Amino acid sequence: MLVLGIETSCDETAASVVRDGRVALSDVVSSQIDIHRRYGGVVPELASRNHVMQVMPVIEEALAVAGVTLDDLDAIAVTSGPGLIGALLVGVQTAKGLCLATNKPLVGVNHLEGHLLAIRLLEDAPEPPFLGLVVSGGHTSLFDVRAFGDYRPVGSTRDDAAGEAYDKVAKMLGLPYPGGLPIDRLAKEGNRRAIAFPRAHIRGEGAECDFSFSGLKTAVRAWVEKNGRPEGSALSDLCASFQEAVADPLTKKAILAAQRLGHRRLVLAGGVAANSRLRELMAERARKAGVELFLPPIRLCTDNGAMIAVAGTHAFWRGEIADLDLCATPGWQLGHAPEPRRVKSP
Ligand code: KG4
Ligand code: ZN
């Protein structure tokens, strides 16, 4: 079973060939970070244009590295949502063109299902049921994963995603985009108790597993306005304190949700899952709670085509084959049908 996965939902053009939903034969990622860096964030129109230029060379390289041709594939999977509309359309239209030309089945994949199933590429991969935390630049959500294809939202951010908070705080501090890695590196030298940044207390029924990071971002801004942009050890201390204020609620609520739902396994996913303190604190708290933690290797945390091929393989096995009027669905929430914000591709 060979599936090609294509990912163009944000600022990475990626493609990969995966065997049996378990083994990546290739994993090619062309990042646009250098293009967006000078603007301090992703510029959607530039992202679309660059996907157009990169998508076919990236697919060709993924096939070549895997040593296969389009004819050898059993299906072609593509991220069809959520993401930037123009960026998604490039992948969706390309996949449709390839399927039309080769008569291969087409599978539309939810990007978050991709993140959750990236862990399947590990040798020691967990089977559902498990609790999944997807924490990236666009998402911060907990999912009750009962089976492949059965993803129930348990909680999510009320405002900024954790990665977005990292990127915005980095900008305030004059650090390069994306801000996760530079803050993570500086935080290693700093004291995480130096500044008592606030944790959001979200009240209301069923809100215990929701997150909020905009207050934290504002608190960092207020600190910088009052004290000036920090340098040297003060900068490291601020980064460490901010990082702790992100990792603390993420780990606490993930463990709480796992315990409430009776999950013995917890899977971390998404770009922010690469964060060293989040990995460390989650491991510590999971151990204490008797929950088994599965951490993807760093290269599988950020966007890639292999995770889309894995999720596409499972969707294919479930019979979720799309036809050629597959839409890009920029607001598609995992666990919900892709209505009503469908956007028909031209
Ligand atoms: O999953 P991803 O590649 O794209 C989205 O689907 O959003 O995640 C990108 C996000 C960015 O916000 C980036 O700053 C963050 O992941 N990130 C990190 C680290 N590495 C990447 N955040 C914290 N610590 C890191 N080491
Ligand atoms: Zn992502």
mmCIF file of C-alpha atoms and ligand atoms in Angstrom:
data_model
loop_
_atom_site.group_PDB
_atom_site.id
_atom_site.type_symbol
_atom_site.label_atom_id
_atom_site.label_comp_id
_atom_site.label_asym_id
_atom_site.label_seq_id
_atom_site.Cartn_x
_atom_site.Cartn_y
_atom_site.Cartn_z
ATOM 1 C CA MET A 1 0.000 0.000 0.000
ATOM 2 C CA LEU A 2 1.803 3.135 -1.219
ATOM 3 C CA VAL A 3 0.310 6.581 -0.617
ATOM 4 C CA LEU A 4 1.679 9.936 -1.727
ATOM 5 C CA GLY A 5 0.921 12.732 0.773
ATOM 6 C CA ILE A 6 0.894 16.379 -0.325
ATOM 7 C CA GLU A 7 0.879 19.271 2.173
ATOM 8 C CA THR A 8 0.524 22.968 1.265
ATOM 9 C CA SER A 9 -1.774 24.362 3.978
ATOM 10 C CA CYS A 10 0.562 27.040 5.317
ATOM 11 C CA ASP A 11 4.189 27.884 4.562
ATOM 12 C CA GLU A 12 5.683 24.454 3.914
ATOM 13 C CA THR A 13 5.429 22.698 0.561
ATOM 14 C CA ALA A 14 5.848 19.032 1.417
ATOM 15 C CA ALA A 15 5.415 15.589 -0.116
ATOM 16 C CA SER A 16 6.151 12.063 1.018
ATOM 17 C CA VAL A 17 5.553 8.472 0.014
ATOM 18 C CA VAL A 18 4.448 6.249 2.905
ATOM 19 C CA ARG A 19 4.160 2.460 2.872
ATOM 20 C CA ASP A 20 1.249 0.810 4.724
ATOM 21 C CA GLY A 21 0.645 3.941 6.808
ATOM 22 C CA ARG A 22 3.780 3.154 8.834
ATOM 23 C CA VAL A 23 6.999 3.694 6.900
ATOM 24 C CA ALA A 24 8.050 6.944 5.202
ATOM 25 C CA LEU A 25 10.049 6.071 2.059
ATOM 26 C CA SER A 26 10.677 9.787 1.479
ATOM 27 C CA ASP A 27 9.878 13.031 3.261
ATOM 28 C CA VAL A 28 10.617 16.196 1.297
ATOM 29 C CA VAL A 29 9.890 19.613 2.823
ATOM 30 C CA SER A 30 10.510 22.924 1.092
ATOM 31 C CA SER A 31 10.164 25.638 3.698
ATOM 32 C CA GLN A 32 9.222 29.222 2.863
ATOM 33 C CA ILE A 33 10.464 30.560 6.198
ATOM 34 C CA ASP A 34 13.141 32.719 4.554
ATOM 35 C CA ILE A 35 10.511 34.369 2.342
ATOM 36 C CA HIS A 36 8.131 35.236 5.205
ATOM 37 C CA ARG A 37 10.765 36.100 7.816
ATOM 38 C CA ARG A 38 11.212 39.698 6.676
ATOM 39 C CA TYR A 39 7.471 40.282 7.261
ATOM 40 C CA GLY A 40 7.503 38.648 10.713
ATOM 41 C CA GLY A 41 4.791 36.157 9.757
ATOM 42 C CA VAL A 42 3.237 34.223 6.884
ATOM 43 C CA VAL A 43 1.991 36.405 4.014
ATOM 44 C CA PRO A 44 -0.816 34.312 2.477
ATOM 45 C CA GLU A 45 -0.448 35.514 -1.113
ATOM 46 C CA LEU A 46 3.311 34.900 -1.106
ATOM 47 C CA ALA A 47 2.682 31.451 0.361
ATOM 48 C CA SER A 48 0.290 30.522 -2.478
ATOM 49 C CA ARG A 49 2.658 31.752 -5.166
ATOM 50 C CA ASN A 50 5.576 29.829 -3.753
ATOM 51 C CA HIS A 51 3.553 26.653 -3.382
ATOM 52 C CA VAL A 52 2.729 26.914 -7.101
ATOM 53 C CA MET A 53 6.443 26.992 -7.904
ATOM 54 C CA GLN A 54 7.531 24.333 -5.432
ATOM 55 C CA VAL A 55 4.779 21.747 -5.444
ATOM 56 C CA MET A 56 5.722 19.713 -8.542
ATOM 57 C CA PRO A 57 9.504 19.657 -7.883
ATOM 58 C CA VAL A 58 8.801 18.586 -4.284
ATOM 59 C CA ILE A 59 6.450 15.789 -5.415
ATOM 60 C CA GLU A 60 8.944 14.640 -8.060
ATOM 61 C CA GLU A 61 11.710 14.521 -5.472
ATOM 62 C CA ALA A 62 9.501 12.596 -3.011
ATOM 63 C CA LEU A 63 8.769 9.983 -5.698
ATOM 64 C CA ALA A 64 12.430 9.796 -6.775
ATOM 65 C CA VAL A 65 13.786 9.395 -3.229
ATOM 66 C CA ALA A 66 11.193 6.677 -2.542
ATOM 67 C CA GLY A 67 12.211 4.991 -5.824
ATOM 68 C CA VAL A 68 8.639 4.847 -7.130
ATOM 69 C CA THR A 69 6.621 6.345 -9.966
ATOM 70 C CA LEU A 70 3.063 7.705 -9.926
ATOM 71 C CA ASP A 71 1.960 4.367 -11.407
ATOM 72 C CA ASP A 72 3.147 2.498 -8.310
ATOM 73 C CA LEU A 73 0.901 4.515 -5.975
ATOM 74 C CA ASP A 74 -2.342 3.179 -4.517
ATOM 75 C CA ALA A 75 -3.734 6.618 -3.659
ATOM 76 C CA ILE A 76 -2.869 10.315 -3.548
ATOM 77 C CA ALA A 77 -3.681 12.180 -0.328
ATOM 78 C CA VAL A 78 -3.708 15.938 0.085
ATOM 79 C CA THR A 79 -4.398 18.357 2.928
ATOM 80 C CA SER A 80 -7.767 19.919 2.060
ATOM 81 C CA GLY A 81 -8.198 21.893 5.322
ATOM 82 C CA PRO A 82 -7.812 23.679 7.619
ATOM 83 C CA GLY A 83 -5.325 26.284 6.427
ATOM 84 C CA LEU A 84 -4.868 29.285 4.161
ATOM 85 C CA ILE A 85 -7.328 29.080 1.283
ATOM 86 C CA GLY A 86 -4.919 30.014 -1.504
ATOM 87 C CA ALA A 87 -2.231 27.707 -0.123
ATOM 88 C CA LEU A 88 -4.625 24.762 0.272
ATOM 89 C CA LEU A 89 -5.953 25.192 -3.260
ATOM 90 C CA VAL A 90 -2.490 24.657 -4.749
ATOM 91 C CA GLY A 91 -2.164 21.220 -3.139
ATOM 92 C CA VAL A 92 -5.773 20.236 -3.786
ATOM 93 C CA GLN A 93 -5.668 21.222 -7.465
ATOM 94 C CA THR A 94 -2.323 19.504 -7.971
ATOM 95 C CA ALA A 95 -3.569 16.284 -6.353
ATOM 96 C CA LYS A 96 -6.711 16.375 -8.473
ATOM 97 C CA GLY A 97 -4.676 16.856 -11.630
ATOM 98 C CA LEU A 98 -2.419 13.914 -10.758
ATOM 99 C CA CYS A 99 -5.403 11.688 -9.946
ATOM 100 C CA LEU A 100 -7.156 12.638 -13.159
ATOM 101 C CA ALA A 101 -4.027 11.870 -15.180
ATOM 102 C CA THR A 102 -3.257 8.557 -13.468
ATOM 103 C CA ASN A 103 -6.744 7.354 -12.506
ATOM 104 C CA LYS A 104 -5.643 6.954 -8.869
ATOM 105 C CA PRO A 105 -7.980 7.434 -5.892
ATOM 106 C CA LEU A 106 -7.922 10.904 -4.290
ATOM 107 C CA VAL A 107 -8.129 11.411 -0.519
ATOM 108 C CA GLY A 108 -8.730 14.773 1.209
ATOM 109 C CA VAL A 109 -6.996 14.905 4.597
ATOM 110 C CA ASN A 110 -7.626 17.111 7.627
ATOM 111 C CA HIS A 111 -4.289 18.704 8.589
ATOM 112 C CA LEU A 112 -4.931 18.054 12.304
ATOM 113 C CA GLU A 113 -5.587 14.366 11.706
ATOM 114 C CA GLY A 114 -2.208 14.410 9.960
ATOM 115 C CA HIS A 115 -0.507 15.918 13.027
ATOM 116 C CA LEU A 116 -2.212 13.393 15.349
ATOM 117 C CA LEU A 117 -1.191 10.411 13.215
ATOM 118 C CA ALA A 118 2.434 11.484 12.563
ATOM 119 C CA ILE A 119 3.282 9.360 15.611
ATOM 120 C CA ARG A 120 2.347 6.245 13.559
ATOM 121 C CA LEU A 121 5.694 6.593 11.784
ATOM 122 C CA LEU A 122 7.499 5.581 14.980
ATOM 123 C CA GLU A 123 8.415 1.934 15.336
ATOM 124 C CA ASP A 124 6.692 1.838 18.717
ATOM 125 C CA ALA A 125 3.546 3.575 17.510
ATOM 126 C CA PRO A 126 0.517 3.805 19.779
ATOM 127 C CA GLU A 127 -2.866 2.513 18.646
ATOM 128 C CA PRO A 128 -6.014 4.446 19.562
ATOM 129 C CA PRO A 129 -7.613 5.046 22.005
ATOM 130 C CA PHE A 130 -5.399 7.894 23.170
ATOM 131 C CA LEU A 131 -5.607 11.542 24.103
ATOM 132 C CA GLY A 132 -3.995 13.819 21.505
ATOM 133 C CA LEU A 133 -2.741 17.364 22.006
ATOM 134 C CA VAL A 134 -2.159 19.254 18.750
ATOM 135 C CA VAL A 135 -0.199 22.380 19.490
ATOM 136 C CA SER A 136 1.046 24.418 16.536
ATOM 137 C CA GLY A 137 1.119 27.874 14.991
ATOM 138 C CA GLY A 138 -2.554 27.689 14.079
ATOM 139 C CA HIS A 139 -4.012 25.260 16.619
ATOM 140 C CA THR A 140 -4.040 24.307 20.268
ATOM 141 C CA SER A 141 -6.556 21.504 20.729
ATOM 142 C CA LEU A 142 -7.101 18.365 22.758
ATOM 143 C CA PHE A 143 -8.743 15.383 21.057
ATOM 144 C CA ASP A 144 -10.282 12.236 22.445
ATOM 145 C CA VAL A 145 -9.039 9.787 19.798
ATOM 146 C CA ARG A 146 -11.244 6.716 20.208
ATOM 147 C CA ALA A 147 -10.328 5.043 16.924
ATOM 148 C CA PHE A 148 -8.716 6.014 13.627
ATOM 149 C CA GLY A 149 -11.273 8.398 12.139
ATOM 150 C CA ASP A 150 -13.045 9.069 15.464
ATOM 151 C CA TYR A 151 -11.687 12.357 16.844
ATOM 152 C CA ARG A 152 -13.714 14.188 19.475
ATOM 153 C CA PRO A 153 -12.702 17.731 20.424
ATOM 154 C CA VAL A 154 -12.166 18.009 24.197
ATOM 155 C CA GLY A 155 -10.836 21.554 24.477
ATOM 156 C CA SER A 156 -9.074 24.197 22.461
ATOM 157 C CA THR A 157 -7.730 27.714 22.651
ATOM 158 C CA ARG A 158 -10.207 30.563 23.077
ATOM 159 C CA ASP A 159 -7.887 33.001 21.334
ATOM 160 C CA ASP A 160 -4.255 32.603 20.191
ATOM 161 C CA ALA A 161 -2.671 29.250 19.428
ATOM 162 C CA ALA A 162 0.411 28.501 21.536
ATOM 163 C CA GLY A 163 2.721 28.749 18.499
ATOM 164 C CA GLU A 164 1.145 32.066 17.551
ATOM 165 C CA ALA A 165 1.935 33.360 21.068
ATOM 166 C CA TYR A 166 5.547 32.200 20.597
ATOM 167 C CA ASP A 167 5.783 33.946 17.233
ATOM 168 C CA LYS A 168 4.233 37.206 18.492
ATOM 169 C CA VAL A 169 6.347 37.342 21.648
ATOM 170 C CA ALA A 170 9.470 36.676 19.568
ATOM 171 C CA LYS A 171 8.558 39.628 17.367
ATOM 172 C CA MET A 172 8.212 41.879 20.459
ATOM 173 C CA LEU A 173 11.653 40.743 21.578
ATOM 174 C CA GLY A 174 13.243 41.335 18.181
ATOM 175 C CA LEU A 175 13.833 37.603 17.610
ATOM 176 C CA PRO A 176 13.484 36.004 14.162
ATOM 177 C CA TYR A 177 10.336 34.334 12.797
ATOM 178 C CA PRO A 178 9.177 31.681 13.584
ATOM 179 C CA GLY A 179 9.782 32.438 17.238
ATOM 180 C CA GLY A 180 9.465 28.985 18.797
ATOM 181 C CA LEU A 181 13.003 27.748 18.327
ATOM 182 C CA PRO A 182 14.864 31.003 19.222
ATOM 183 C CA ILE A 183 12.797 31.403 22.419
ATOM 184 C CA ASP A 184 13.304 27.721 23.270
ATOM 185 C CA ARG A 185 17.095 28.112 22.861
ATOM 186 C CA LEU A 186 17.323 31.287 24.968
ATOM 187 C CA ALA A 187 15.015 29.828 27.630
ATOM 188 C CA LYS A 188 17.531 27.038 28.290
ATOM 189 C CA GLU A 189 19.934 29.643 29.741
ATOM 190 C CA GLY A 190 17.241 31.439 31.766
ATOM 191 C CA ASN A 191 15.423 31.184 35.090
ATOM 192 C CA ARG A 192 11.803 30.148 34.566
ATOM 193 C CA ARG A 193 10.799 31.627 37.937
ATOM 194 C CA ALA A 194 12.243 35.066 37.172
ATOM 195 C CA ILE A 195 8.971 36.658 36.055
ATOM 196 C CA ALA A 196 5.551 35.489 37.293
ATOM 197 C CA PHE A 197 3.593 35.650 34.055
ATOM 198 C CA PRO A 198 -0.142 34.931 34.457
ATOM 199 C CA ARG A 199 -1.956 31.665 33.688
ATOM 200 C CA ALA A 200 -5.459 32.028 32.280
ATOM 201 C CA HIS A 201 -8.273 30.751 34.480
ATOM 202 C CA ILE A 202 -11.116 29.824 32.204
ATOM 203 C CA ARG A 203 -14.422 29.372 33.958
ATOM 204 C CA GLY A 204 -17.653 27.810 32.790
ATOM 205 C CA GLU A 205 -18.996 24.344 32.219
ATOM 206 C CA GLY A 206 -16.715 22.152 30.122
ATOM 207 C CA ALA A 207 -14.101 24.927 29.961
ATOM 208 C CA GLU A 208 -11.458 23.268 32.155
ATOM 209 C CA CYS A 209 -9.718 21.858 29.092
ATOM 210 C CA ASP A 210 -9.756 25.103 27.102
ATOM 211 C CA PHE A 211 -6.710 27.329 26.751
ATOM 212 C CA SER A 212 -6.037 31.048 26.409
ATOM 213 C CA PHE A 213 -2.725 32.663 25.537
ATOM 214 C CA SER A 214 -3.644 36.223 24.556
ATOM 215 C CA GLY A 215 -3.462 37.490 28.164
ATOM 216 C CA LEU A 216 0.015 36.052 28.478
ATOM 217 C CA LYS A 217 1.055 37.787 25.262
ATOM 218 C CA THR A 218 -0.310 41.088 26.605
ATOM 219 C CA ALA A 219 1.528 40.542 29.906
ATOM 220 C CA VAL A 220 4.804 40.113 28.020
ATOM 221 C CA ARG A 221 4.095 43.283 26.040
ATOM 222 C CA ALA A 222 3.328 45.215 29.255
ATOM 223 C CA TRP A 223 6.570 43.928 30.807
ATOM 224 C CA VAL A 224 8.600 45.042 27.778
ATOM 225 C CA GLU A 225 6.890 48.473 27.742
ATOM 226 C CA LYS A 226 7.700 48.960 31.417
ATOM 227 C CA ASN A 227 11.219 47.539 31.521
ATOM 228 C CA GLY A 228 12.424 47.976 27.943
ATOM 229 C CA ARG A 229 13.451 45.253 25.538
ATOM 230 C CA PRO A 230 15.622 42.874 27.587
ATOM 231 C CA GLU A 231 19.113 41.718 26.625
ATOM 232 C CA GLY A 232 21.550 39.087 27.835
ATOM 233 C CA SER A 233 20.461 37.153 30.904
ATOM 234 C CA ALA A 234 17.275 39.278 31.309
ATOM 235 C CA LEU A 235 16.206 38.136 27.828
ATOM 236 C CA SER A 236 16.873 34.485 28.695
ATOM 237 C CA ASP A 237 14.913 34.885 31.942
ATOM 238 C CA LEU A 238 11.944 36.397 30.130
ATOM 239 C CA CYS A 239 11.994 33.601 27.524
ATOM 240 C CA ALA A 240 12.192 30.915 30.228
ATOM 241 C CA SER A 241 9.353 32.506 32.232
ATOM 242 C CA PHE A 242 7.164 32.867 29.129
ATOM 243 C CA GLN A 243 7.922 29.300 28.051
ATOM 244 C CA GLU A 244 6.915 28.012 31.491
ATOM 245 C CA ALA A 245 3.631 29.946 31.312
ATOM 246 C CA VAL A 246 2.860 28.132 28.022
ATOM 247 C CA ALA A 247 4.040 24.649 29.010
ATOM 248 C CA ASP A 248 2.335 24.675 32.408
ATOM 249 C CA PRO A 249 -1.329 24.900 31.290
ATOM 250 C CA LEU A 250 -0.720 22.699 28.226
ATOM 251 C CA THR A 251 0.654 19.857 30.340
ATOM 252 C CA LYS A 252 -1.786 20.308 33.233
ATOM 253 C CA LYS A 253 -4.870 20.260 31.022
ATOM 254 C CA ALA A 254 -3.664 17.426 28.808
ATOM 255 C CA ILE A 255 -3.128 15.230 31.867
ATOM 256 C CA LEU A 256 -6.466 16.329 33.361
ATOM 257 C CA ALA A 257 -8.287 15.446 30.117
ATOM 258 C CA ALA A 258 -6.506 12.080 29.865
ATOM 259 C CA GLN A 259 -7.497 11.222 33.431
ATOM 260 C CA ARG A 260 -11.113 12.318 32.991
ATOM 261 C CA LEU A 261 -11.524 10.310 29.814
ATOM 262 C CA GLY A 262 -9.667 7.322 31.225
ATOM 263 C CA HIS A 263 -6.876 7.433 28.622
ATOM 264 C CA ARG A 264 -3.644 5.623 29.488
ATOM 265 C CA ARG A 265 -1.834 7.060 26.452
ATOM 266 C CA LEU A 266 -1.090 10.644 25.469
ATOM 267 C CA VAL A 267 0.231 11.796 22.087
ATOM 268 C CA LEU A 268 1.824 15.200 21.577
ATOM 269 C CA ALA A 269 1.741 16.688 18.066
ATOM 270 C CA GLY A 270 2.319 19.873 16.049
ATOM 271 C CA GLY A 271 5.164 22.362 15.715
ATOM 272 C CA VAL A 272 5.185 23.423 19.388
ATOM 273 C CA ALA A 273 5.551 19.751 20.368
ATOM 274 C CA ALA A 274 9.191 20.328 19.380
ATOM 275 C CA ASN A 275 9.554 22.572 22.441
ATOM 276 C CA SER A 276 12.108 21.220 24.893
ATOM 277 C CA ARG A 277 10.395 22.422 28.090
ATOM 278 C CA LEU A 278 6.959 21.211 26.952
ATOM 279 C CA ARG A 279 8.423 17.766 26.241
ATOM 280 C CA GLU A 280 10.236 17.687 29.581
ATOM 281 C CA LEU A 281 7.303 18.894 31.711
ATOM 282 C CA MET A 282 4.822 16.660 29.893
ATOM 283 C CA ALA A 283 7.081 13.653 30.472
ATOM 284 C CA GLU A 284 7.372 14.531 34.177
ATOM 285 C CA ARG A 285 3.639 15.034 34.707
ATOM 286 C CA ALA A 286 2.628 12.034 32.584
ATOM 287 C CA ARG A 287 4.969 9.811 34.592
ATOM 288 C CA LYS A 288 3.448 11.018 37.869
ATOM 289 C CA ALA A 289 -0.077 10.465 36.527
ATOM 290 C CA GLY A 290 0.748 6.987 35.202
ATOM 291 C CA VAL A 291 0.005 8.015 31.619
ATOM 292 C CA GLU A 292 2.245 6.742 28.801
ATOM 293 C CA LEU A 293 3.561 9.644 26.699
ATOM 294 C CA PHE A 294 4.384 9.418 22.981
ATOM 295 C CA LEU A 295 6.558 12.199 21.574
ATOM 296 C CA PRO A 296 7.175 12.478 17.829
ATOM 297 C CA PRO A 297 10.751 13.193 16.736
ATOM 298 C CA ILE A 298 11.266 16.920 16.047
ATOM 299 C CA ARG A 299 11.111 16.592 12.229
ATOM 300 C CA LEU A 300 7.633 15.038 12.503
ATOM 301 C CA CYS A 301 6.331 17.835 14.769
ATOM 302 C CA THR A 302 6.364 20.610 12.177
ATOM 303 C CA ASP A 303 4.385 20.365 8.928
ATOM 304 C CA ASN A 304 5.375 17.536 6.595
ATOM 305 C CA GLY A 305 3.933 15.347 3.855
ATOM 306 C CA ALA A 306 4.500 12.035 5.656
ATOM 307 C CA MET A 307 1.839 12.766 8.281
ATOM 308 C CA ILE A 308 -0.623 13.576 5.487
ATOM 309 C CA ALA A 309 0.195 10.301 3.724
ATOM 310 C CA VAL A 310 -0.362 8.380 6.993
ATOM 311 C CA ALA A 311 -3.734 10.058 7.661
ATOM 312 C CA GLY A 312 -4.590 9.604 3.970
ATOM 313 C CA THR A 313 -3.857 5.890 4.181
ATOM 314 C CA HIS A 314 -6.257 5.507 7.115
ATOM 315 C CA ALA A 315 -8.925 7.583 5.376
ATOM 316 C CA PHE A 316 -8.469 5.394 2.281
ATOM 317 C CA TRP A 317 -8.900 2.251 4.394
ATOM 318 C CA ARG A 318 -12.103 3.778 5.793
ATOM 319 C CA GLY A 319 -13.320 4.234 2.210
ATOM 320 C CA GLU A 320 -13.165 8.025 2.328
ATOM 321 C CA ILE A 321 -12.317 8.509 -1.316
ATOM 322 C CA ALA A 322 -12.947 12.001 -2.677
ATOM 323 C CA ASP A 323 -14.153 12.794 -6.147
ATOM 324 C CA LEU A 324 -12.741 15.440 -8.407
ATOM 325 C CA ASP A 325 -14.921 18.167 -6.949
ATOM 326 C CA LEU A 326 -12.950 17.964 -3.671
ATOM 327 C CA CYS A 327 -12.976 21.400 -2.029
ATOM 328 C CA ALA A 328 -10.396 23.253 -0.010
ATOM 329 C CA THR A 329 -11.994 23.857 3.396
ATOM 330 C CA PRO A 330 -9.992 26.561 5.215
ATOM 331 C CA GLY A 331 -12.017 26.328 8.447
ATOM 332 C CA TRP A 332 -12.525 22.550 8.609
ATOM 333 C CA GLN A 333 -12.615 21.546 12.257
ATOM 334 C CA LEU A 334 -11.497 18.014 12.995
ATOM 335 C CA GLY A 335 -14.359 16.013 14.454
ATOM 336 C CA HIS A 336 -16.917 18.058 12.524
ATOM 337 C CA ALA A 337 -18.162 17.661 8.965
ATOM 338 C CA PRO A 338 -16.357 20.045 6.602
ATOM 339 C CA GLU A 339 -19.534 22.167 6.156
ATOM 340 C CA PRO A 340 -20.469 24.984 6.045
ATOM 341 C CA ARG A 341 -17.312 26.833 5.090
ATOM 342 C CA ARG A 342 -16.518 24.869 1.979
ATOM 343 C CA VAL A 343 -14.788 26.781 -0.720
ATOM 344 C CA LYS A 344 -15.187 25.381 -4.162
ATOM 345 C CA SER A 345 -11.968 25.287 -6.139
ATOM 346 C CA PRO A 346 -12.069 26.766 -9.653
HETATM 347 O O1 KG4 B 1 2.876 22.567 12.939
HETATM 348 P P1 KG4 B 1 3.571 23.752 12.397
HETATM 349 O O2 KG4 B 1 4.791 23.536 11.540
HETATM 350 O O3 KG4 B 1 2.616 24.635 11.541
HETATM 351 C C1 KG4 B 1 1.267 24.837 11.850
HETATM 352 O O4 KG4 B 1 0.436 23.937 11.523
HETATM 353 O O5 KG4 B 1 0.999 25.902 12.473
HETATM 354 O O6 KG4 B 1 3.943 24.690 13.655
HETATM 355 C C2 KG4 B 1 4.657 25.882 13.533
HETATM 356 C C3 KG4 B 1 4.753 26.542 14.913
HETATM 357 C C4 KG4 B 1 5.342 27.954 14.883
HETATM 358 O O7 KG4 B 1 4.487 28.823 15.597
HETATM 359 C C5 KG4 B 1 6.686 27.793 15.599
HETATM 360 O O8 KG4 B 1 7.094 28.957 16.304
HETATM 361 C C6 KG4 B 1 6.398 26.644 16.548
HETATM 362 O O9 KG4 B 1 5.591 25.763 15.790
HETATM 363 N N1 KG4 B 1 7.611 25.950 17.002
HETATM 364 C C7 KG4 B 1 8.010 25.925 18.289
HETATM 365 C C8 KG4 B 1 9.252 25.231 18.325
HETATM 366 N N2 KG4 B 1 9.556 24.848 17.047
HETATM 367 C C9 KG4 B 1 8.536 25.293 16.257
HETATM 368 N N3 KG4 B 1 7.442 26.439 19.386
HETATM 369 C C10 KG4 B 1 8.086 26.281 20.566
HETATM 370 N N4 KG4 B 1 9.263 25.631 20.670
HETATM 371 C C11 KG4 B 1 9.887 25.101 19.597
HETATM 372 N N5 KG4 B 1 11.058 24.461 19.723
HETATM 373 ZN ZN ZN B 2 0.623 22.079 11.155
#
